Coordinates of C-alpha atoms in Angstrom, one line a residue:
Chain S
X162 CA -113.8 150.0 -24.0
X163 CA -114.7 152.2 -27.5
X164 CA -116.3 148.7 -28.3
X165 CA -119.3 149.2 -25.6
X166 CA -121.3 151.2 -28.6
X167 CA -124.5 150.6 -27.2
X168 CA -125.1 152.5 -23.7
X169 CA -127.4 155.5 -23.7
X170 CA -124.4 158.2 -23.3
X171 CA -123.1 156.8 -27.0
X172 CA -124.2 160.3 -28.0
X173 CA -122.2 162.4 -26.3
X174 CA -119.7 163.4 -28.7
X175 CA -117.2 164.2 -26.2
X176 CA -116.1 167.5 -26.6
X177 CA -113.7 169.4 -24.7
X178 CA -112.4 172.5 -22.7
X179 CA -109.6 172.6 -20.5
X180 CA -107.6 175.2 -18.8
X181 CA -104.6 175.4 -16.1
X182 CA -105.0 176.1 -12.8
X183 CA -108.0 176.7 -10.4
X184 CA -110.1 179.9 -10.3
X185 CA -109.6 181.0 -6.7
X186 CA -105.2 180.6 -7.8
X187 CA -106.1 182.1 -11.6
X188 CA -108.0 185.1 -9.4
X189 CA -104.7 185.6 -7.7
X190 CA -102.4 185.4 -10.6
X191 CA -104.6 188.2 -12.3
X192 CA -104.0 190.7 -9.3
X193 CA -100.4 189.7 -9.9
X194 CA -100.7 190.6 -13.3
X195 CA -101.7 193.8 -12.5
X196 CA -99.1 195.0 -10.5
X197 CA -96.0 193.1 -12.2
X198 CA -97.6 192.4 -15.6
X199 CA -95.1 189.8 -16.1
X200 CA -95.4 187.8 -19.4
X201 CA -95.3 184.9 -17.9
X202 CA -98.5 185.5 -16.0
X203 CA -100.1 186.7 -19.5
X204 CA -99.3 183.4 -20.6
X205 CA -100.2 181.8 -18.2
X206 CA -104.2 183.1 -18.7
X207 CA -103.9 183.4 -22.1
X208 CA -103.2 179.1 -21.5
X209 CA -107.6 179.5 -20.8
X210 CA -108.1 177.9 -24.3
X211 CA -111.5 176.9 -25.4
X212 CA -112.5 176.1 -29.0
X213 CA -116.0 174.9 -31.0
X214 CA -116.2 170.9 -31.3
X215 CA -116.9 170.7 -34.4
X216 CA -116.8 167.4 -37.0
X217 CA -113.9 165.7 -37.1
X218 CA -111.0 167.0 -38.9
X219 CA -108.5 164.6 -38.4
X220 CA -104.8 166.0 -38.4
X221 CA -102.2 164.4 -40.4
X222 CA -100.0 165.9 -37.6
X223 CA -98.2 163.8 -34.9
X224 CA -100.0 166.2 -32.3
X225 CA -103.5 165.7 -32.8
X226 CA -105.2 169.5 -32.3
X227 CA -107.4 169.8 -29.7
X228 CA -110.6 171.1 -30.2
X229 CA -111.9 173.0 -27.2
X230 CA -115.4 174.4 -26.5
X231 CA -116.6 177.7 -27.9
X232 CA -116.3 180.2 -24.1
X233 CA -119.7 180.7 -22.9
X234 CA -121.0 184.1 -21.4
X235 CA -123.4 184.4 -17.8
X236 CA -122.5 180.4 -16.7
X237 CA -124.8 179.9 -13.3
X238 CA -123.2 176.5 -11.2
X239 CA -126.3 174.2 -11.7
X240 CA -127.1 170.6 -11.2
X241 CA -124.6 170.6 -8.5
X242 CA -126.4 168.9 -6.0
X243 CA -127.8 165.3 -5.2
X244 CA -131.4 166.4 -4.6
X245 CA -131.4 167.8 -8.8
X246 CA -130.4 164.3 -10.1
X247 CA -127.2 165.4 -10.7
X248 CA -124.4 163.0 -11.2
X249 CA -121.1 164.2 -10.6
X250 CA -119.0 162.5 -12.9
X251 CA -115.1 163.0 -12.7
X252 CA -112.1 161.4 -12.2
X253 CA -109.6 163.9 -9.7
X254 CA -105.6 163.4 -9.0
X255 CA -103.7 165.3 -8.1
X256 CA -102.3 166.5 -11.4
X257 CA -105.2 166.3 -13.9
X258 CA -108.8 166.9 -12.8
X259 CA -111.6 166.1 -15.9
X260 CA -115.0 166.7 -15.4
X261 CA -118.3 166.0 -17.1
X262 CA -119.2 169.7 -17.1
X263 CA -118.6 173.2 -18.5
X264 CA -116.2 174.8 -15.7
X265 CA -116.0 178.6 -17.0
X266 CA -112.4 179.5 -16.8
X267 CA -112.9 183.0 -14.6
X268 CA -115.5 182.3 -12.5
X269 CA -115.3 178.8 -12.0
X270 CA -118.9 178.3 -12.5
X271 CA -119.7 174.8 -12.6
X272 CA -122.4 174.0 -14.9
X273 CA -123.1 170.3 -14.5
X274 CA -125.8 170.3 -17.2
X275 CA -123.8 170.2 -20.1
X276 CA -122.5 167.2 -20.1
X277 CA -121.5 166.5 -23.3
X278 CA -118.1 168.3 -22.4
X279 CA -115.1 167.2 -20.6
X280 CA -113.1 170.0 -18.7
X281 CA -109.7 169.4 -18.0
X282 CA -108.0 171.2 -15.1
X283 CA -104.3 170.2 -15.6
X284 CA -102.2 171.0 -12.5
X285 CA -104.4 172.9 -10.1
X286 CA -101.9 172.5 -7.4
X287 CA -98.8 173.6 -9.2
X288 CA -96.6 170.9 -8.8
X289 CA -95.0 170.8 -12.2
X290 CA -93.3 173.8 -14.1
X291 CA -95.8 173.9 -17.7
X292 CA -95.0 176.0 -20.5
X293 CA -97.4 176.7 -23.6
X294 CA -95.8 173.6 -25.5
X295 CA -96.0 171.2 -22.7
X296 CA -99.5 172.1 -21.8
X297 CA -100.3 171.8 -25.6
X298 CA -99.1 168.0 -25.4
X299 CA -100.9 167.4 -22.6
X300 CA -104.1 168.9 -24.4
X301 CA -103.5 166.8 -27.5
X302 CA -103.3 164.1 -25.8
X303 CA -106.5 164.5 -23.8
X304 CA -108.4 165.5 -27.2
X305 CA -106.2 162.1 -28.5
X306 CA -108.2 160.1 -25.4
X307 CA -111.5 161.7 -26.1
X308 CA -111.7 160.7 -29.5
X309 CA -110.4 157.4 -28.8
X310 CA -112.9 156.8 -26.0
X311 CA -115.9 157.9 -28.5
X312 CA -119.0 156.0 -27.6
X313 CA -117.6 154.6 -24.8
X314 CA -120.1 155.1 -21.7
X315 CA -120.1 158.0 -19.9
X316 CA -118.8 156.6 -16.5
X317 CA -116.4 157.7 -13.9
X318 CA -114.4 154.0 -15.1
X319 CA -113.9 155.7 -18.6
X320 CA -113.0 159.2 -17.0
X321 CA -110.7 157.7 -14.4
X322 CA -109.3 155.4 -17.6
X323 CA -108.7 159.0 -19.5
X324 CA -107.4 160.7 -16.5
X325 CA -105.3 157.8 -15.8
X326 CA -103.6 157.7 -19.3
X327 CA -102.9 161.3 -18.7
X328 CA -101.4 161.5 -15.9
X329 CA -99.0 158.5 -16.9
X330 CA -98.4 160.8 -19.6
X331 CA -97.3 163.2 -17.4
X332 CA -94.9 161.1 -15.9
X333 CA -93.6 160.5 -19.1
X334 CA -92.8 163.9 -19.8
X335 CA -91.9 164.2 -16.6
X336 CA -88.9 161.4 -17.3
X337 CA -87.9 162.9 -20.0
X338 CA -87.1 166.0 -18.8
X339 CA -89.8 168.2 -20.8
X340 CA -91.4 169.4 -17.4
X341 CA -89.7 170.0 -13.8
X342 CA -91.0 170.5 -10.6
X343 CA -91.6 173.3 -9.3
X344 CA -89.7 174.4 -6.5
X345 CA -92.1 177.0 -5.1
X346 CA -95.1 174.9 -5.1
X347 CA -97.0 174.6 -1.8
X348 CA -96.8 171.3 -1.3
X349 CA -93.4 169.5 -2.0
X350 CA -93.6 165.7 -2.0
X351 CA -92.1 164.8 -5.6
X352 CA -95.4 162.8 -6.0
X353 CA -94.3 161.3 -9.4
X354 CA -90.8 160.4 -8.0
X355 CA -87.5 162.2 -6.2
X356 CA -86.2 164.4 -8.9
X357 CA -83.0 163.0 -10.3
X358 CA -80.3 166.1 -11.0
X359 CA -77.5 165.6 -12.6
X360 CA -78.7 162.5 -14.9
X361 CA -78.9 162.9 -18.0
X362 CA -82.5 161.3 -19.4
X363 CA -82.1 161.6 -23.1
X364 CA -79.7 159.0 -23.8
X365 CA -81.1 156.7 -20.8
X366 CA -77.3 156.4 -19.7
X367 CA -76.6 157.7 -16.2
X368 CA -73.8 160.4 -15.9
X369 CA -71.6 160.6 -12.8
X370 CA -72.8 163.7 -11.0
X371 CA -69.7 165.6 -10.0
X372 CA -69.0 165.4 -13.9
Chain Z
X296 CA -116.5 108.1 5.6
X297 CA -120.4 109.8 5.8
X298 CA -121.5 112.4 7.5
X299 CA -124.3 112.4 9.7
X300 CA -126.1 115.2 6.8
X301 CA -124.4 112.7 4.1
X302 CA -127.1 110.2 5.3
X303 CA -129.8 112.1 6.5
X304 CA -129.4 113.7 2.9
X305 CA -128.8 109.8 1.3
X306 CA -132.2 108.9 3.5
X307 CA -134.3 111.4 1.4
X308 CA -133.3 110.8 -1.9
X309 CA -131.3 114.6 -2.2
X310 CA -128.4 114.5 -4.8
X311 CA -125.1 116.1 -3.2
X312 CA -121.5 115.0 -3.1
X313 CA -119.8 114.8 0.0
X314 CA -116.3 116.9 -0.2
X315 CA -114.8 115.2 3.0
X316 CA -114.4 117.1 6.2
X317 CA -111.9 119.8 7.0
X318 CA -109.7 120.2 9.9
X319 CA -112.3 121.2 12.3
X320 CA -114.2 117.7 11.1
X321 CA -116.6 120.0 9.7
X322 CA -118.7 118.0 6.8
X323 CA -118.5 119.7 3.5
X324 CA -121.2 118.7 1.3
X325 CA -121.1 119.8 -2.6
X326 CA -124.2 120.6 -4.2
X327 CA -125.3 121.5 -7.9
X328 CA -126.8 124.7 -8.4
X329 CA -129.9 123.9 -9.9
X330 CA -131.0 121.9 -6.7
X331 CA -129.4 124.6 -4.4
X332 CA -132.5 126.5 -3.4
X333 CA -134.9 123.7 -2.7
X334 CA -132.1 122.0 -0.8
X335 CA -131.4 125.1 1.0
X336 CA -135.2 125.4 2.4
X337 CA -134.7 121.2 3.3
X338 CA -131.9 122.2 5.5
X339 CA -133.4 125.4 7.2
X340 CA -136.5 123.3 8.1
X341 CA -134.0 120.6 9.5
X342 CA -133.3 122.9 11.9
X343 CA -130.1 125.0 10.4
X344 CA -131.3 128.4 11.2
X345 CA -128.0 130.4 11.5
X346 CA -125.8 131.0 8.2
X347 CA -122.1 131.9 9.5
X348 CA -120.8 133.0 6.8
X349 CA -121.0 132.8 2.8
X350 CA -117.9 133.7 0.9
X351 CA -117.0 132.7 -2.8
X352 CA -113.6 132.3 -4.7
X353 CA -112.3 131.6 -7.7
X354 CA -111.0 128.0 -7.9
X355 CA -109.1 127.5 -10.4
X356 CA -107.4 129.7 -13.7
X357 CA -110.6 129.0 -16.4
X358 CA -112.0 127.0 -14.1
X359 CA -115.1 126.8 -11.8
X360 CA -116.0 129.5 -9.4
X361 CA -117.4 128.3 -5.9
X362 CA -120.0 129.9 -3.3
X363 CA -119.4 128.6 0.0
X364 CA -122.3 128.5 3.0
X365 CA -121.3 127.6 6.8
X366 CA -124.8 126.5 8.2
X367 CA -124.6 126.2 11.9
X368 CA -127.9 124.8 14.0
X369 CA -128.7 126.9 17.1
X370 CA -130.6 125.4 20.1
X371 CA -131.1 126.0 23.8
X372 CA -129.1 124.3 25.8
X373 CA -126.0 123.4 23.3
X374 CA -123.0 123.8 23.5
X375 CA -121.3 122.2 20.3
X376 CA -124.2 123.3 17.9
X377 CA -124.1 120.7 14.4
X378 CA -122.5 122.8 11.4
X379 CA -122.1 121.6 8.0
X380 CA -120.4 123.5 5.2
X381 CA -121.9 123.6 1.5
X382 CA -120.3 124.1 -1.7
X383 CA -121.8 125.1 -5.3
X384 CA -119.5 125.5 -7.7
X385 CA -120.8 126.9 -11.3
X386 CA -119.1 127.4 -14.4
X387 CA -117.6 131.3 -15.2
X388 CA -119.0 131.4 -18.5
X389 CA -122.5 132.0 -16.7
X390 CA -122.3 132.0 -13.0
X391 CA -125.9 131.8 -11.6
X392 CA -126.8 130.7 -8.1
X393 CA -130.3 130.7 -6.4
X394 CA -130.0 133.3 -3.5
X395 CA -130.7 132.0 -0.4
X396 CA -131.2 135.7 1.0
X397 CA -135.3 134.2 1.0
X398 CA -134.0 131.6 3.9
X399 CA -131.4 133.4 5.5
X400 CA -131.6 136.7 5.3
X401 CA -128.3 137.5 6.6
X402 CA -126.7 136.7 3.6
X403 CA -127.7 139.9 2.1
X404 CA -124.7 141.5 1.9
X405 CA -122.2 138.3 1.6
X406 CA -123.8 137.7 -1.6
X407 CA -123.4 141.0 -2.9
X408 CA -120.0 141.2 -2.3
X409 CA -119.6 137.7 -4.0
X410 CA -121.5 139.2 -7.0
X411 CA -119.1 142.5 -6.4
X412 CA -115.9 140.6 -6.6
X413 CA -116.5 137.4 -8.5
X414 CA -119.6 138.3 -11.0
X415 CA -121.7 135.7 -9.4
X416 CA -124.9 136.7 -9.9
X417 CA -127.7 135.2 -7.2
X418 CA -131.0 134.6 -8.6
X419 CA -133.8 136.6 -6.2
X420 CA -131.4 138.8 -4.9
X421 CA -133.8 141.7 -4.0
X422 CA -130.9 144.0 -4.6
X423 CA -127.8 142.6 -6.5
X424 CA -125.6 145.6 -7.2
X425 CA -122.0 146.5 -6.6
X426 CA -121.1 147.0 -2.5
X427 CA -117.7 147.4 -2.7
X428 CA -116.9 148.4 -6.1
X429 CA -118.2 151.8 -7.7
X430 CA -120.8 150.6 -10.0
X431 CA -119.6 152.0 -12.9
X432 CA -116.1 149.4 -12.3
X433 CA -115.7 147.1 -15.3
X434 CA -114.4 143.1 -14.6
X435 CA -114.3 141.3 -11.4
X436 CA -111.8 142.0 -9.1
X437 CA -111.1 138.8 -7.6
X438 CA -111.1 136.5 -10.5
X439 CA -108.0 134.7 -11.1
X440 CA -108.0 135.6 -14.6
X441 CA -108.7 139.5 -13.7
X442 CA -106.5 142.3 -15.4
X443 CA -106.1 145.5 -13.1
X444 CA -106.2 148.8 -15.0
X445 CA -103.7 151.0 -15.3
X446 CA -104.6 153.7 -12.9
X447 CA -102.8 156.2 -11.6
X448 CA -101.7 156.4 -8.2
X449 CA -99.7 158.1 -6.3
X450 CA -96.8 155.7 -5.0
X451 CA -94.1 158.2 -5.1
X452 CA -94.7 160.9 -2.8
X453 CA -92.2 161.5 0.0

């Protein structure tokens, strides 16, 4: 795929943004905050993360750092609709939504004309318990699949390929026990597989439960 | 054994191969691409206005990949109308077939789906695009030799 270098989106340096959660939900969560000022909540806004695509500064880390969008102030939704020419480019499951678009965190302004960024909405629905780390991987990764995807065309094939890679990622993490699901969440169908309780995943070896 | 087509085809000097008959004792003729359109036009004005049905498939691992035309002749007064079925196989390194869409224009959408699953692409084909497929998709689907990507969906969810 990174080998189709000649298309006429080879330009867009993918850059990226991505945040948890929906706005409607995050709206919500802040009129929680308010009243039970919990940290988790804090955290849980604070996880809005957004920084400058700059040149490439490769990492010597395992992690690769992603390198999210600089926040923009006043963003009007634009492009949304057919009649402007706009394309709307994403891949959506349930767990990881990317478009080709600046989504502003807080208002959920939905700027289709700048579509040299990816926005990654990881979660909306809640199903998974995330903590700063985990989401962090999951970032990483993204920023990973970006970079890796560089002058691939911009298509929803190569966002549903991204998308895809992330949410087997997910699994993954899933498997090995770094995220759970959570048990509040308003829809309850295990979608990535019955949770297994009482098995213990890090040696792959499968523990009697009433141990 | 000849079909009645066979001969009438023999009679005029137009190369085919004749692939048998199937269970129905349907004549199957084979013809090469190159000659497919003209020929195509030969049998219309022989009276095969109706095209049945054109489907492709892939015929073998690396091998050839086939388009395949069921040409039925309607008249008043008929009750077991003449149908012949034709074959044009073409090579999957560059699969190009004349469209007949200019003779039958029924075969519109038949051929897209062809070109949709199997990447043959139908010379004259007003509008040869993806039908089922988004068009962005990459490979064709229904090649033997076809590699599904890894997408994600959900097949866990209770």
């Amino acid at each position: 795929m990174a080998a189709a270098a000649t298309s006429q989106m080879a330009s867009t340096n993918l850059s990226m943004l991505h945040f948890k959660g929906g706005g409607k939900r995050d709206l919500r969560k802040r009129k929680v905050l308010t009243v039970s000022a919990q940290e988790v909540d804090v955290q849980e806004d604070v996880k809005v993360e957004k920084e400058e695509e700059k040149e490439k500064q490769k990492q010597q880390q395992t992690l690769k750092q992603p390198r999210p969008v600089e926040p923009q102030m006043n963003v009007k939704s634009k492009n949304m609709a057919r009649e402007y020419g706009g394309q709307w480019l994403s891949s959506a499951t349930r767990h990881v939504r990317i478009y080709a678009a600046y989504v502003d965190p807080e208002t959920s302004e939905f700027d289709q004309t700048q579509m040299d960024k990816l926005t990654l909405i990881l979660d909306p629905t809640d199903e998974f318990v995330w903590t700063d780390d985990t989401c962090n991987q999951v970032y990483s990764y993204f920023q990973e699949l970006v970079d890796h995807y560089e002058g691939a065309e911009l298509t929803e094939y190569t966002l549903r390929l991204i998308g895809s890679d992330i949410e087997h990622f997910i699994r993954k993490l899933l498997y090995k026990g770094e995220i759970q699901y959570n048990m509040n969440a308003n829809v309850l169908n295990f979608s990535m597989g019955k949770p297994r309780i009482g098995f213990n995943y890090k040696d792959g070896q499968i523990q009697d439960v009433n141990l | 054994m000849q079909g009645r087509l066979s001969a009438w085809l023999v009679k005029h000097g137009l190369i085919h191969r004749s692939l048998g008959f199937d269970y129905q004792g349907i004549e199957t003729l084979q013809i090469k691409s190159e000659d497919w359109h003209s020929i195509a036009v030969i049998l219309y004005v022989y009276g095969y206005n109706y095209l049945r049905s054109q489907c492709a498939y892939d015929v073998a691992p690396g091998g050839l990949l086939a388009s395949v035309y069921h040409l039925t002749r309607i008249e008043y007064g008929v009750d077991q109308p003449e149908e012949v079925c034709i074959k044009v196989f073409v090579s999957r390194r560059n699969p190009r077939i004349p469209s007949v869409f200019w003779v039958w224009k029924s075969v519109d959408f038949q051929e897209r789906e062809s070109y949709d699953m199997l990447g043959i692409s139908y010379d004259n084909h007003p509008r040869l695009k993806r039908i089922l497929m988004p068009e962005s998709w990459i490979g064709w689907p229904l090649r033997k030799d076809y590699v599904a990507p890894n997408f994600y969906e959900i097949q866990d969810a209770h």
